């Protein structure tokens, strides 16, 4: 039996080995587990430390600017400064970003509901970061690869992104920027109410086309205020937030409508609309009223450009509470002006409507011929005045290099009355195109106050920056009223008659005036000569009055331009701006009282605090006799009733008291018309930018054809509007009965009548030669007047 015992021992040994190995394995597993846990905890600790360091670095702004709570209290967007009309309507903006801020109560609830439903449905539940939405995005986007899950950013986070643009720091850009935006979002929610957050968001968000904020977007696409937006309109704008250009309703109406309906669906889903309401709004057609009001476009771009230097000077001279000067482009100033919005609108429309037609007439007039063909200097001059030429010259380019650049074709967009035209042309061809275009200027002024009411400097500010209201051009026969006023001021009578004889003025280089109709018979009264714009008589009146005396009268009227001391001054050879001419006519209408034209009323900050009020210029009483001024206005009425301005009544059906004067310059380069009613003085100039480009005949080149229709259209539109119809019932101040009797004479006589023996008496004081009559001195003129009046009295008694 011992062998069995001895055999049992090895069995016991055999059994003990697996147990030992098991214990060893367990020990190893336990050690490995502990090691894994230790490493895991270590990694977690490192991760937490790294995240803490990462969070701290972001929080403290080492990886990108993070504004403090106090800085967020004063958060401010660059805000456009706005220019308003007298009645408070927007005329245009100056901006870096085309943005205008609104209050919460100025935004339609439809916009708020559409925004919350589409962009942040849990907006009223979270505190700046929506953890539920983030988890949803993580699961759907990362694990399930569902791209439709959205970005998970709340409105507060989007505000942070809009106000504080993201930084590019390579592969860490996304986590850094997301964390940074979350920190800012939490801070925003602690500072601002939910309503303030919504307002801030809607004032900062971009809508494409370089416009920012709900107010500018509502104005651009629907021509209304944010408060007036309907459900479907609000849905269109909110739909654009996903991709501004892709869902632009002007560029892509079908896409915009689809996106609009998605937004309306979200409003139904979030119970802002019933299903029936949602279906009704989704079935509506997409309709927009696209309106651009910016710096280059809008009701008054030339006026804004004219105003800008004055406002910039004001900003430099005035400081904010922090001591910094005001910034016209970012400080949201509110500038109030004297311009009447509707006057401005009627003026802009009148210019555009008629100039489009006139350009077609001009093109037909020159069909088959080139107005530049025999005038190469015009093209050369235009090339040297161009910005391209000046830049190349400044860069040291030779004339040959510049000429080669002007001959190289390139893509460009040209102005055309049929619409902007993308073309491939050389810069030289582009210059030729623009040289053939006619342009215009229009100004409306209230005579009793000097307030500017309408200002149109050209046909399209985007392409033509030159302002023709301030540009000096030859004024033609619009100067003649100044001659006749000066004649009355210096003793000539309104019932005098003047020979229509064509004279040669030998001491002025044998110069001789010529009438447009080329007739030189008979005698004209002042009123008759002014009504028919007779050149020979205007020069004769000037010579009898005296050149220096006429210049002095023009100065009294506010004309500061240098005037030629030559008989042709009577025919308007001087170059004077439209602004000065309108102001001079306003002085005549204002009984000789000059008031400097002005347009600024006040400047306010974005909250409505008045920063500056501009004083009205003081009226200046000139030495001009009010009765003489009234006689000239009466004469100018005859221009409308029986003279060169008669189409104001016959074609444009303008009623009420109306006075005016046409003007045409040499070679028909400039067409003018000055129109006056008791409450408003208007002036219009038309011509090409280069005087060498013009109509070839008086039929089309006269002021009555080129400029008068714009003034006629303006008054026709104005008086057709019920708000302004009453203006046509105002009356001019009339001269005294005695002077009215003197004006009540035949405008033209074939032969001198005995009653006009004044001319015979006048000859006593004149020495003649075979060429022309030398004018008597001012003392002789006074003596002549006394004798003439005495003889007239004798004739009247004999009768």
mmCIF file with all atom_site columns, N, CA and C in Angstrom, residues 93-146:
data_model
loop_
_atom_site.group_PDB
_atom_site.id
_atom_site.type_symbol
_atom_site.label_atom_id
_atom_site.label_alt_id
_atom_site.label_comp_id
_atom_site.label_asym_id
_atom_site.label_entity_id
_atom_site.label_seq_id
_atom_site.pdbx_PDB_ins_code
_atom_site.Cartn_x
_atom_site.Cartn_y
_atom_site.Cartn_z
_atom_site.occupancy
_atom_site.B_iso_or_equiv
_atom_site.pdbx_formal_charge
_atom_site.auth_seq_id
_atom_site.auth_comp_id
_atom_site.auth_asym_id
_atom_site.auth_atom_id
_atom_site.pdbx_PDB_model_num
ATOM 1   N N  . UNK A 1 93  ? -27.412 107.318 -45.717 1.00 0.00 ? 93  UNK A N  1
ATOM 2   C CA . UNK A 1 93  ? -26.551 106.972 -44.589 1.00 0.00 ? 93  UNK A CA 1
ATOM 3   C C  . UNK A 1 93  ? -25.077 107.116 -44.949 1.00 0.00 ? 93  UNK A C  1
ATOM 4   N N  . UNK A 1 94  ? -24.282 107.370 -43.916 1.00 0.00 ? 94  UNK A N  1
ATOM 5   C CA . UNK A 1 94  ? -22.823 107.263 -44.001 1.00 0.00 ? 94  UNK A CA 1
ATOM 6   C C  . UNK A 1 94  ? -22.427 106.091 -43.102 1.00 0.00 ? 94  UNK A C  1
ATOM 7   N N  . UNK A 1 95  ? -21.603 105.166 -43.592 1.00 0.00 ? 95  UNK A N  1
ATOM 8   C CA . UNK A 1 95  ? -21.352 103.969 -42.782 1.00 0.00 ? 95  UNK A CA 1
ATOM 9   C C  . UNK A 1 95  ? -20.087 103.236 -43.201 1.00 0.00 ? 95  UNK A C  1
ATOM 10  N N  . UNK A 1 96  ? -19.583 102.457 -42.239 1.00 0.00 ? 96  UNK A N  1
ATOM 11  C CA . UNK A 1 96  ? -18.621 101.398 -42.528 1.00 0.00 ? 96  UNK A CA 1
ATOM 12  C C  . UNK A 1 96  ? -19.424 100.130 -42.787 1.00 0.00 ? 96  UNK A C  1
ATOM 13  N N  . UNK A 1 97  ? -20.390 99.889  -41.904 1.00 0.00 ? 97  UNK A N  1
ATOM 14  C CA . UNK A 1 97  ? -21.375 98.825  -42.095 1.00 0.00 ? 97  UNK A CA 1
ATOM 15  C C  . UNK A 1 97  ? -22.745 99.487  -42.172 1.00 0.00 ? 97  UNK A C  1
ATOM 16  N N  . UNK A 1 98  ? -23.517 99.128  -43.193 1.00 0.00 ? 98  UNK A N  1
ATOM 17  C CA . UNK A 1 98  ? -24.835 99.750  -43.384 1.00 0.00 ? 98  UNK A CA 1
ATOM 18  C C  . UNK A 1 98  ? -25.803 99.172  -42.350 1.00 0.00 ? 98  UNK A C  1
ATOM 19  N N  . UNK A 1 99  ? -25.798 99.830  -41.174 1.00 0.00 ? 99  UNK A N  1
ATOM 20  C CA . UNK A 1 99  ? -26.548 99.304  -40.041 1.00 0.00 ? 99  UNK A CA 1
ATOM 21  C C  . UNK A 1 99  ? -27.263 100.452 -39.336 1.00 0.00 ? 99  UNK A C  1
ATOM 22  N N  . UNK A 1 100 ? -28.490 100.173 -38.916 1.00 0.00 ? 100 UNK A N  1
ATOM 23  C CA . UNK A 1 100 ? -29.244 101.128 -38.112 1.00 0.00 ? 100 UNK A CA 1
ATOM 24  C C  . UNK A 1 100 ? -29.950 100.362 -37.006 1.00 0.00 ? 100 UNK A C  1
ATOM 25  N N  . UNK A 1 101 ? -29.788 100.793 -35.757 1.00 0.00 ? 101 UNK A N  1
ATOM 26  C CA . UNK A 1 101 ? -30.337 100.060 -34.622 1.00 0.00 ? 101 UNK A CA 1
ATOM 27  C C  . UNK A 1 101 ? -31.785 100.448 -34.327 1.00 0.00 ? 101 UNK A C  1
ATOM 28  N N  . UNK A 1 102 ? -32.551 99.462  -33.828 1.00 0.00 ? 102 UNK A N  1
ATOM 29  C CA . UNK A 1 102 ? -33.941 99.699  -33.424 1.00 0.00 ? 102 UNK A CA 1
ATOM 30  C C  . UNK A 1 102 ? -34.155 99.170  -32.013 1.00 0.00 ? 102 UNK A C  1
ATOM 31  N N  . UNK A 1 103 ? -35.221 99.613  -31.369 1.00 0.00 ? 103 UNK A N  1
ATOM 32  C CA . UNK A 1 103 ? -35.597 99.109  -30.053 1.00 0.00 ? 103 UNK A CA 1
ATOM 33  C C  . UNK A 1 103 ? -36.485 97.874  -30.203 1.00 0.00 ? 103 UNK A C  1
ATOM 34  N N  . UNK A 1 104 ? -36.647 97.144  -29.098 1.00 0.00 ? 104 UNK A N  1
ATOM 35  C CA . UNK A 1 104 ? -37.468 95.925  -29.125 1.00 0.00 ? 104 UNK A CA 1
ATOM 36  C C  . UNK A 1 104 ? -38.900 96.239  -29.545 1.00 0.00 ? 104 UNK A C  1
ATOM 37  N N  . UNK A 1 105 ? -39.435 97.344  -29.029 1.00 0.00 ? 105 UNK A N  1
ATOM 38  C CA . UNK A 1 105 ? -40.830 97.669  -29.350 1.00 0.00 ? 105 UNK A CA 1
ATOM 39  C C  . UNK A 1 105 ? -41.015 98.186  -30.776 1.00 0.00 ? 105 UNK A C  1
ATOM 40  N N  . UNK A 1 106 ? -39.903 98.344  -31.515 1.00 0.00 ? 106 UNK A N  1
ATOM 41  C CA . UNK A 1 106 ? -39.977 98.756  -32.914 1.00 0.00 ? 106 UNK A CA 1
ATOM 42  C C  . UNK A 1 106 ? -39.861 97.563  -33.869 1.00 0.00 ? 106 UNK A C  1
ATOM 43  N N  . UNK A 1 107 ? -39.877 96.356  -33.300 1.00 0.00 ? 107 UNK A N  1
ATOM 44  C CA . UNK A 1 107 ? -39.758 95.125  -34.096 1.00 0.00 ? 107 UNK A CA 1
ATOM 45  C C  . UNK A 1 107 ? -41.067 94.357  -34.009 1.00 0.00 ? 107 UNK A C  1
ATOM 46  N N  . UNK A 1 108 ? -41.560 93.907  -35.129 1.00 0.00 ? 108 UNK A N  1
ATOM 47  C CA . UNK A 1 108 ? -42.810 93.133  -35.156 1.00 0.00 ? 108 UNK A CA 1
ATOM 48  C C  . UNK A 1 108 ? -42.657 91.818  -34.388 1.00 0.00 ? 108 UNK A C  1
ATOM 49  N N  . UNK A 1 109 ? -43.654 91.424  -33.623 1.00 0.00 ? 109 UNK A N  1
ATOM 50  C CA . UNK A 1 109 ? -43.620 90.098  -32.963 1.00 0.00 ? 109 UNK A CA 1
ATOM 51  C C  . UNK A 1 109 ? -43.450 88.970  -33.976 1.00 0.00 ? 109 UNK A C  1
ATOM 52  N N  . UNK A 1 110 ? -43.892 89.200  -35.208 1.00 0.00 ? 110 UNK A N  1
ATOM 53  C CA . UNK A 1 110 ? -43.720 88.171  -36.244 1.00 0.00 ? 110 UNK A CA 1
ATOM 54  C C  . UNK A 1 110 ? -42.245 87.845  -36.465 1.00 0.00 ? 110 UNK A C  1
ATOM 55  N N  . UNK A 1 111 ? -41.406 88.868  -36.388 1.00 0.00 ? 111 UNK A N  1
ATOM 56  C CA . UNK A 1 111 ? -39.958 88.655  -36.557 1.00 0.00 ? 111 UNK A CA 1
ATOM 57  C C  . UNK A 1 111 ? -39.412 87.868  -35.365 1.00 0.00 ? 111 UNK A C  1
ATOM 58  N N  . UNK A 1 112 ? -39.807 88.276  -34.163 1.00 0.00 ? 112 UNK A N  1
ATOM 59  C CA . UNK A 1 112 ? -39.333 87.592  -32.945 1.00 0.00 ? 112 UNK A CA 1
ATOM 60  C C  . UNK A 1 112 ? -39.723 86.116  -32.969 1.00 0.00 ? 112 UNK A C  1
ATOM 61  N N  . UNK A 1 113 ? -40.985 85.840  -33.293 1.00 0.00 ? 113 UNK A N  1
ATOM 62  C CA . UNK A 1 113 ? -41.458 84.453  -33.302 1.00 0.00 ? 113 UNK A CA 1
ATOM 63  C C  . UNK A 1 113 ? -40.741 83.624  -34.364 1.00 0.00 ? 113 UNK A C  1
ATOM 64  N N  . UNK A 1 114 ? -40.576 84.195  -35.550 1.00 0.00 ? 114 UNK A N  1
ATOM 65  C CA . UNK A 1 114 ? -39.886 83.471  -36.631 1.00 0.00 ? 114 UNK A CA 1
ATOM 66  C C  . UNK A 1 114 ? -38.442 83.185  -36.249 1.00 0.00 ? 114 UNK A C  1
ATOM 67  N N  . UNK A 1 115 ? -37.804 84.137  -35.596 1.00 0.00 ? 115 UNK A N  1
ATOM 68  C CA . UNK A 1 115 ? -36.402 83.971  -35.204 1.00 0.00 ? 115 UNK A CA 1
ATOM 69  C C  . UNK A 1 115 ? -36.242 82.891  -34.151 1.00 0.00 ? 115 UNK A C  1
ATOM 70  N N  . UNK A 1 116 ? -37.026 82.966  -33.100 1.00 0.00 ? 116 UNK A N  1
ATOM 71  C CA . UNK A 1 116 ? -36.917 81.990  -32.010 1.00 0.00 ? 116 UNK A CA 1
ATOM 72  C C  . UNK A 1 116 ? -37.262 80.592  -32.515 1.00 0.00 ? 116 UNK A C  1
ATOM 73  N N  . UNK A 1 117 ? -38.326 80.471  -33.299 1.00 0.00 ? 117 UNK A N  1
ATOM 74  C CA . UNK A 1 117 ? -38.753 79.165  -33.798 1.00 0.00 ? 117 UNK A CA 1
ATOM 75  C C  . UNK A 1 117 ? -37.698 78.517  -34.679 1.00 0.00 ? 117 UNK A C  1
ATOM 76  N N  . UNK A 1 118 ? -36.976 79.305  -35.413 1.00 0.00 ? 118 UNK A N  1
ATOM 77  C CA . UNK A 1 118 ? -36.033 78.769  -36.396 1.00 0.00 ? 118 UNK A CA 1
ATOM 78  C C  . UNK A 1 118 ? -34.612 78.639  -35.868 1.00 0.00 ? 118 UNK A C  1
ATOM 79  N N  . UNK A 1 119 ? -34.166 79.633  -35.112 1.00 0.00 ? 119 UNK A N  1
ATOM 80  C CA . UNK A 1 119 ? -32.757 79.681  -34.728 1.00 0.00 ? 119 UNK A CA 1
ATOM 81  C C  . UNK A 1 119 ? -32.465 79.194  -33.311 1.00 0.00 ? 119 UNK A C  1
ATOM 82  N N  . UNK A 1 120 ? -33.474 79.256  -32.399 1.00 0.00 ? 120 UNK A N  1
ATOM 83  C CA . UNK A 1 120 ? -33.176 78.919  -30.999 1.00 0.00 ? 120 UNK A CA 1
ATOM 84  C C  . UNK A 1 120 ? -34.495 78.649  -30.273 1.00 0.00 ? 120 UNK A C  1
ATOM 85  N N  . UNK A 1 121 ? -35.063 77.469  -30.495 1.00 0.00 ? 121 UNK A N  1
ATOM 86  C CA . UNK A 1 121 ? -36.413 77.182  -29.976 1.00 0.00 ? 121 UNK A CA 1
ATOM 87  C C  . UNK A 1 121 ? -36.453 77.100  -28.449 1.00 0.00 ? 121 UNK A C  1
ATOM 88  N N  . UNK A 1 122 ? -35.327 76.846  -27.798 1.00 0.00 ? 122 UNK A N  1
ATOM 89  C CA . UNK A 1 122 ? -35.269 76.802  -26.330 1.00 0.00 ? 122 UNK A CA 1
ATOM 90  C C  . UNK A 1 122 ? -34.705 78.104  -25.756 1.00 0.00 ? 122 UNK A C  1
ATOM 91  N N  . UNK A 1 123 ? -34.828 79.173  -26.523 1.00 0.00 ? 123 UNK A N  1
ATOM 92  C CA . UNK A 1 123 ? -34.229 80.471  -26.160 1.00 0.00 ? 123 UNK A CA 1
ATOM 93  C C  . UNK A 1 123 ? -34.661 80.935  -24.765 1.00 0.00 ? 123 UNK A C  1
ATOM 94  N N  . UNK A 1 124 ? -35.918 80.777  -24.438 1.00 0.00 ? 124 UNK A N  1
ATOM 95  C CA . UNK A 1 124 ? -36.426 81.288  -23.159 1.00 0.00 ? 124 UNK A CA 1
ATOM 96  C C  . UNK A 1 124 ? -36.118 80.349  -21.990 1.00 0.00 ? 124 UNK A C  1
ATOM 97  N N  . UNK A 1 125 ? -35.476 79.188  -22.243 1.00 0.00 ? 125 UNK A N  1
ATOM 98  C CA . UNK A 1 125 ? -35.204 78.209  -21.201 1.00 0.00 ? 125 UNK A CA 1
ATOM 99  C C  . UNK A 1 125 ? -33.729 78.142  -20.809 1.00 0.00 ? 125 UNK A C  1
ATOM 100 N N  . UNK A 1 126 ? -32.818 78.401  -21.724 1.00 0.00 ? 126 UNK A N  1
ATOM 101 C CA . UNK A 1 126 ? -31.383 78.265  -21.402 1.00 0.00 ? 126 UNK A CA 1
ATOM 102 C C  . UNK A 1 126 ? -30.791 79.580  -20.905 1.00 0.00 ? 126 UNK A C  1
ATOM 103 N N  . UNK A 1 127 ? -29.514 79.514  -20.487 1.00 0.00 ? 127 UNK A N  1
ATOM 104 C CA . UNK A 1 127 ? -28.842 80.693  -19.940 1.00 0.00 ? 127 UNK A CA 1
ATOM 105 C C  . UNK A 1 127 ? -27.692 81.164  -20.835 1.00 0.00 ? 127 UNK A C  1
ATOM 106 N N  . UNK A 1 128 ? -27.847 80.957  -22.114 1.00 0.00 ? 128 UNK A N  1
ATOM 107 C CA . UNK A 1 128 ? -26.806 81.397  -23.043 1.00 0.00 ? 128 UNK A CA 1
ATOM 108 C C  . UNK A 1 128 ? -26.233 80.260  -23.848 1.00 0.00 ? 128 UNK A C  1
ATOM 109 N N  . UNK A 1 129 ? -26.133 79.078  -23.234 1.00 0.00 ? 129 UNK A N  1
ATOM 110 C CA . UNK A 1 129 ? -25.674 77.872  -23.926 1.00 0.00 ? 129 UNK A CA 1
ATOM 111 C C  . UNK A 1 129 ? -26.731 76.797  -23.714 1.00 0.00 ? 129 UNK A C  1
ATOM 112 N N  . UNK A 1 130 ? -27.163 76.192  -24.803 1.00 0.00 ? 130 UNK A N  1
ATOM 113 C CA . UNK A 1 130 ? -28.208 75.171  -24.735 1.00 0.00 ? 130 UNK A CA 1
ATOM 114 C C  . UNK A 1 130 ? -27.552 73.795  -24.704 1.00 0.00 ? 130 UNK A C  1
ATOM 115 N N  . UNK A 1 131 ? -27.373 73.240  -23.487 1.00 0.00 ? 131 UNK A N  1
ATOM 116 C CA . UNK A 1 131 ? -26.704 71.946  -23.340 1.00 0.00 ? 131 UNK A CA 1
ATOM 117 C C  . UNK A 1 131 ? -27.473 70.835  -24.048 1.00 0.00 ? 131 UNK A C  1
ATOM 118 N N  . UNK A 1 132 ? -28.818 70.917  -24.027 1.00 0.00 ? 132 UNK A N  1
ATOM 119 C CA . UNK A 1 132 ? -29.637 69.900  -24.696 1.00 0.00 ? 132 UNK A CA 1
ATOM 120 C C  . UNK A 1 132 ? -29.372 69.913  -26.196 1.00 0.00 ? 132 UNK A C  1
ATOM 121 N N  . UNK A 1 133 ? -29.331 71.095  -26.760 1.00 0.00 ? 133 UNK A N  1
ATOM 122 C CA . UNK A 1 133 ? -29.073 71.213  -28.202 1.00 0.00 ? 133 UNK A CA 1
ATOM 123 C C  . UNK A 1 133 ? -27.677 70.733  -28.545 1.00 0.00 ? 133 UNK A C  1
ATOM 124 N N  . UNK A 1 134 ? -26.695 71.029  -27.662 1.00 0.00 ? 134 UNK A N  1
ATOM 125 C CA . UNK A 1 134 ? -25.321 70.578  -27.901 1.00 0.00 ? 134 UNK A CA 1
ATOM 126 C C  . UNK A 1 134 ? -25.243 69.060  -27.888 1.00 0.00 ? 134 UNK A C  1
ATOM 127 N N  . UNK A 1 135 ? -25.939 68.428  -26.942 1.00 0.00 ? 135 UNK A N  1
ATOM 128 C CA . UNK A 1 135 ? -25.953 66.969  -26.866 1.00 0.00 ? 135 UNK A CA 1
ATOM 129 C C  . UNK A 1 135 ? -26.602 66.380  -28.115 1.00 0.00 ? 135 UNK A C  1
ATOM 130 N N  . UNK A 1 136 ? -27.693 67.014  -28.566 1.00 0.00 ? 136 UNK A N  1
ATOM 131 C CA . UNK A 1 136 ? -28.373 66.541  -29.773 1.00 0.00 ? 136 UNK A CA 1
ATOM 132 C C  . UNK A 1 136 ? -27.428 66.625  -30.973 1.00 0.00 ? 136 UNK A C  1
ATOM 133 N N  . UNK A 1 137 ? -26.728 67.721  -31.075 1.00 0.00 ? 137 UNK A N  1
ATOM 134 C CA . UNK A 1 137 ? -25.780 67.900  -32.185 1.00 0.00 ? 137 UNK A CA 1
ATOM 135 C C  . UNK A 1 137 ? -24.674 66.867  -32.103 1.00 0.00 ? 137 UNK A C  1
ATOM 136 N N  . UNK A 1 138 ? -24.171 66.626  -30.875 1.00 0.00 ? 138 UNK A N  1
ATOM 137 C CA . UNK A 1 138 ? -23.084 65.655  -30.690 1.00 0.00 ? 138 UNK A CA 1
ATOM 138 C C  . UNK A 1 138 ? -23.516 64.265  -31.151 1.00 0.00 ? 138 UNK A C  1
ATOM 139 N N  . UNK A 1 139 ? -24.707 63.857  -30.726 1.00 0.00 ? 139 UNK A N  1
ATOM 140 C CA . UNK A 1 139 ? -25.200 62.531  -31.078 1.00 0.00 ? 139 UNK A CA 1
ATOM 141 C C  . UNK A 1 139 ? -25.482 62.428  -32.571 1.00 0.00 ? 139 UNK A C  1
ATOM 142 N N  . UNK A 1 140 ? -26.239 63.397  -33.105 1.00 0.00 ? 140 UNK A N  1
ATOM 143 C CA . UNK A 1 140 ? -26.648 63.309  -34.507 1.00 0.00 ? 140 UNK A CA 1
ATOM 144 C C  . UNK A 1 140 ? -25.494 63.575  -35.474 1.00 0.00 ? 140 UNK A C  1
ATOM 145 N N  . UNK A 1 141 ? -24.723 64.599  -35.171 1.00 0.00 ? 141 UNK A N  1
ATOM 146 C CA . UNK A 1 141 ? -23.686 64.999  -36.126 1.00 0.00 ? 141 UNK A CA 1
ATOM 147 C C  . UNK A 1 141 ? -22.473 64.091  -36.064 1.00 0.00 ? 141 UNK A C  1
ATOM 148 N N  . UNK A 1 142 ? -22.019 63.813  -34.830 1.00 0.00 ? 142 UNK A N  1
ATOM 149 C CA . UNK A 1 142 ? -20.769 63.061  -34.688 1.00 0.00 ? 142 UNK A CA 1
ATOM 150 C C  . UNK A 1 142 ? -21.006 61.554  -34.779 1.00 0.00 ? 142 UNK A C  1
ATOM 151 N N  . UNK A 1 143 ? -21.994 61.060  -34.005 1.00 0.00 ? 143 UNK A N  1
ATOM 152 C CA . UNK A 1 143 ? -22.210 59.619  -33.964 1.00 0.00 ? 143 UNK A CA 1
ATOM 153 C C  . UNK A 1 143 ? -23.036 59.108  -35.134 1.00 0.00 ? 143 UNK A C  1
ATOM 154 N N  . UNK A 1 144 ? -24.108 59.863  -35.498 1.00 0.00 ? 144 UNK A N  1
ATOM 155 C CA . UNK A 1 144 ? -25.006 59.387  -36.543 1.00 0.00 ? 144 UNK A CA 1
ATOM 156 C C  . UNK A 1 144 ? -24.704 60.034  -37.907 1.00 0.00 ? 144 UNK A C  1
ATOM 157 N N  . UNK A 1 145 ? -23.733 60.918  -37.941 1.00 0.00 ? 145 UNK A N  1
ATOM 158 C CA . UNK A 1 145 ? -23.320 61.582  -39.192 1.00 0.00 ? 145 UNK A CA 1
ATOM 159 C C  . UNK A 1 145 ? -24.501 62.262  -39.905 1.00 0.00 ? 145 UNK A C  1
ATOM 160 N N  . UNK A 1 146 ? -25.392 62.878  -39.128 1.00 0.00 ? 146 UNK A N  1
ATOM 161 C CA . UNK A 1 146 ? -26.558 63.568  -39.680 1.00 0.00 ? 146 UNK A CA 1
ATOM 162 C C  . UNK A 1 146 ? -26.247 65.062  -39.767 1.00 0.00 ? 146 UNK A C  1
#
